[in-house]
Short mmCIF file of C-alpha atoms in Angstrom, two decimals:
data_model
loop_
_atom_site.label_atom_id
_atom_site.label_comp_id
_atom_site.label_asym_id
_atom_site.label_seq_id
_atom_site.Cartn_x
_atom_site.Cartn_y
_atom_site.Cartn_z
CA MET F 1278 65.19 95.60 106.79
CA SER F 1279 67.16 98.81 105.75
CA ASP F 1280 66.61 100.58 103.03
CA THR F 1281 69.76 99.33 101.34
CA ASP F 1282 68.10 95.70 102.51
CA HIS F 1283 64.81 96.74 100.44
CA ASP F 1284 67.51 98.55 97.57
CA LEU F 1285 68.93 94.72 96.56
CA ALA F 1286 65.90 93.17 97.00
CA ALA F 1287 64.66 94.83 93.89
CA LEU F 1288 67.60 94.95 91.65
CA PRO F 1289 67.97 92.50 88.91
CA GLY F 1290 70.33 89.49 89.73
CA ILE F 1291 71.13 89.85 92.97
CA GLY F 1292 67.64 90.65 93.76
CA THR F 1293 66.84 86.96 93.81
CA LEU F 1294 68.85 85.31 96.70
CA PRO F 1295 67.20 85.36 100.14
CA ALA F 1296 66.82 87.81 102.40
CA GLN F 1297 69.61 87.31 105.20
CA THR F 1298 71.97 86.70 102.32
CA LEU F 1299 71.08 90.22 101.18
CA ARG F 1300 70.86 91.95 104.57
CA ARG F 1301 74.55 90.39 105.63
CA VAL F 1302 75.58 91.90 102.27
CA SER F 1303 74.42 95.04 103.06
CA GLU F 1304 75.98 94.92 106.73
CA LEU F 1305 79.49 94.20 105.35
CA GLY F 1306 78.81 97.02 102.47
CA ARG F 1307 79.66 100.50 102.77
CA SER F 1308 77.10 102.90 100.47
CA LEU F 1309 78.78 105.45 98.62
CA ARG F 1310 77.97 108.11 96.01
CA ILE F 1311 79.86 108.94 93.04
CA PRO F 1312 79.61 111.60 90.90
CA ALA F 1313 79.45 111.66 87.26
CA ASP F 1314 82.77 111.37 84.97
CA TRP F 1315 84.55 109.65 88.11
CA THR F 1316 86.37 106.73 87.96
CA PRO F 1317 86.37 104.70 91.15
CA ILE F 1318 88.50 101.80 89.06
CA HIS F 1319 91.67 102.03 87.39
CA GLN F 1320 93.12 99.55 84.57
CA SER F 1321 96.15 97.53 85.82
CA GLU F 1322 95.92 98.87 89.15
CA PRO F 1323 95.48 96.39 91.90
CA ALA F 1324 92.22 95.28 93.08
CA ASP F 1325 91.25 96.69 96.64
CA LYS F 1326 86.97 96.82 96.53
CA ALA F 1327 84.20 95.60 94.88
CA TYR F 1328 81.19 97.28 94.08
CA LEU F 1329 77.59 96.56 93.35
CA VAL F 1330 75.33 99.44 91.38
CA LEU F 1331 72.80 100.62 93.15
CA SER F 1332 71.75 102.91 90.76
CA GLY F 1333 73.42 105.36 87.95
CA HIS F 1334 75.95 103.62 85.17
CA LEU F 1335 79.64 103.05 84.85
CA ASP F 1336 80.95 102.68 81.40
CA VAL F 1337 83.89 99.76 81.30
CA VAL F 1338 86.68 100.75 79.38
CA ARG F 1339 89.44 97.99 78.12
CA ASP F 1340 92.64 99.90 76.77
CA GLY F 1341 90.83 103.00 75.70
CA GLU F 1342 87.68 101.20 73.97
CA ARG F 1343 84.31 100.97 75.78
CA VAL F 1344 83.31 97.28 75.86
CA ALA F 1345 80.65 97.50 78.19
CA ARG F 1346 78.08 99.54 80.41
CA LEU F 1347 77.30 98.37 83.29
CA GLY F 1348 74.06 99.86 85.10
CA PRO F 1349 71.81 98.64 89.06
CA GLY F 1350 72.48 95.25 89.85
CA SER F 1351 75.75 95.12 88.14
CA LEU F 1352 78.87 93.91 89.85
CA ALA F 1353 82.20 95.91 89.66
CA GLY F 1354 85.40 95.30 89.87
CA GLU F 1355 84.82 91.81 91.13
CA MET F 1356 87.23 90.20 88.57
CA GLY F 1357 90.18 91.15 90.21
CA LEU F 1358 88.90 90.08 93.37
CA VAL F 1359 87.96 87.11 91.66
CA ASP F 1360 91.40 86.24 89.77
CA HIS F 1361 93.26 88.09 92.55
CA ARG F 1362 94.90 89.68 89.55
CA LEU F 1363 95.78 93.73 88.59
CA ARG F 1364 91.92 95.39 87.56
CA ASN F 1365 91.74 94.17 83.53
CA ALA F 1366 89.46 97.47 82.83
CA ARG F 1367 88.80 101.27 84.28
CA LEU F 1368 85.01 102.45 85.41
CA THR F 1369 84.09 105.61 84.70
CA THR F 1370 80.79 106.84 85.82
CA THR F 1371 78.53 107.95 82.81
CA ASP F 1372 76.20 110.00 85.56
CA PRO F 1373 76.14 110.25 89.27
CA VAL F 1374 76.06 106.31 90.66
CA ARG F 1375 74.88 104.93 94.29
CA VAL F 1376 76.97 101.96 95.12
CA LEU F 1377 77.65 99.43 97.79
CA ALA F 1378 81.16 99.04 98.14
CA TRP F 1379 83.20 95.76 99.87
CA THR F 1380 87.24 95.73 101.13
CA LYS F 1381 89.01 93.17 99.60
CA GLU F 1382 88.55 90.88 102.96
CA ASP F 1383 84.48 91.30 103.43
CA PHE F 1384 84.27 90.46 99.65
CA ALA F 1385 86.62 87.30 100.52
CA ARG F 1386 84.06 86.71 103.88
CA LEU F 1387 80.98 87.22 101.97
CA ARG F 1388 82.08 84.60 99.17
CA ARG F 1389 83.28 82.13 102.11
CA ASP F 1390 80.04 82.61 104.47
CA LEU F 1391 77.08 82.80 102.09
CA PRO F 1392 77.15 80.03 99.49
CA ASP F 1393 74.55 81.63 96.80
CA PHE F 1394 76.60 85.26 97.29
CA ASP F 1395 79.51 83.45 96.02
CA GLU F 1396 77.51 81.05 93.73
CA HIS F 1397 76.18 84.77 91.94
CA VAL F 1398 79.76 85.88 92.17
CA ARG F 1399 81.19 82.84 90.18
CA HIS F 1400 78.10 82.73 87.50
CA VAL F 1401 78.71 86.69 87.00
CA ALA F 1402 82.68 86.28 86.84
CA GLN F 1403 82.26 83.13 84.82
CA ASP F 1404 79.72 85.37 81.96
CA ARG F 1405 82.37 87.65 82.55
CA HIS F 1406 85.22 85.57 81.61
CA HIS F 1407 83.32 84.38 78.75
CA ASP F 1408 82.45 87.91 76.88
CA ASN F 1409 85.91 89.09 77.57
CA ALA F 1410 86.99 85.92 75.26
CA SER F 1411 84.89 86.86 72.27
#
């Protein structure tokens, strides 16, 4: 197992998936470090990537209002890919962040090839849809 595989296994949520799933999730992702006060996702832009937060935190800002804070184990940017829509919020790092990033194509491949990963993504998206409706 690589260091990233071990990181994933220790995360809440996704860390409960089987080791072979985490290995594939890690293989198709790209580990990135993002500095504090950086905005990797802008509201109303096309969705081209999804992220898994490995360390650090991001604020979710919709129409100028902070609506959530994401931390280790959180998926970020998946809603635009799941719904095939423009980004519904801006994400800004509050401190240095380490993420695993997937292109739109690799994220779709993971969902198609790994049913347990797809179920995790659908569960997260369903929870977010519910939270957004509240």
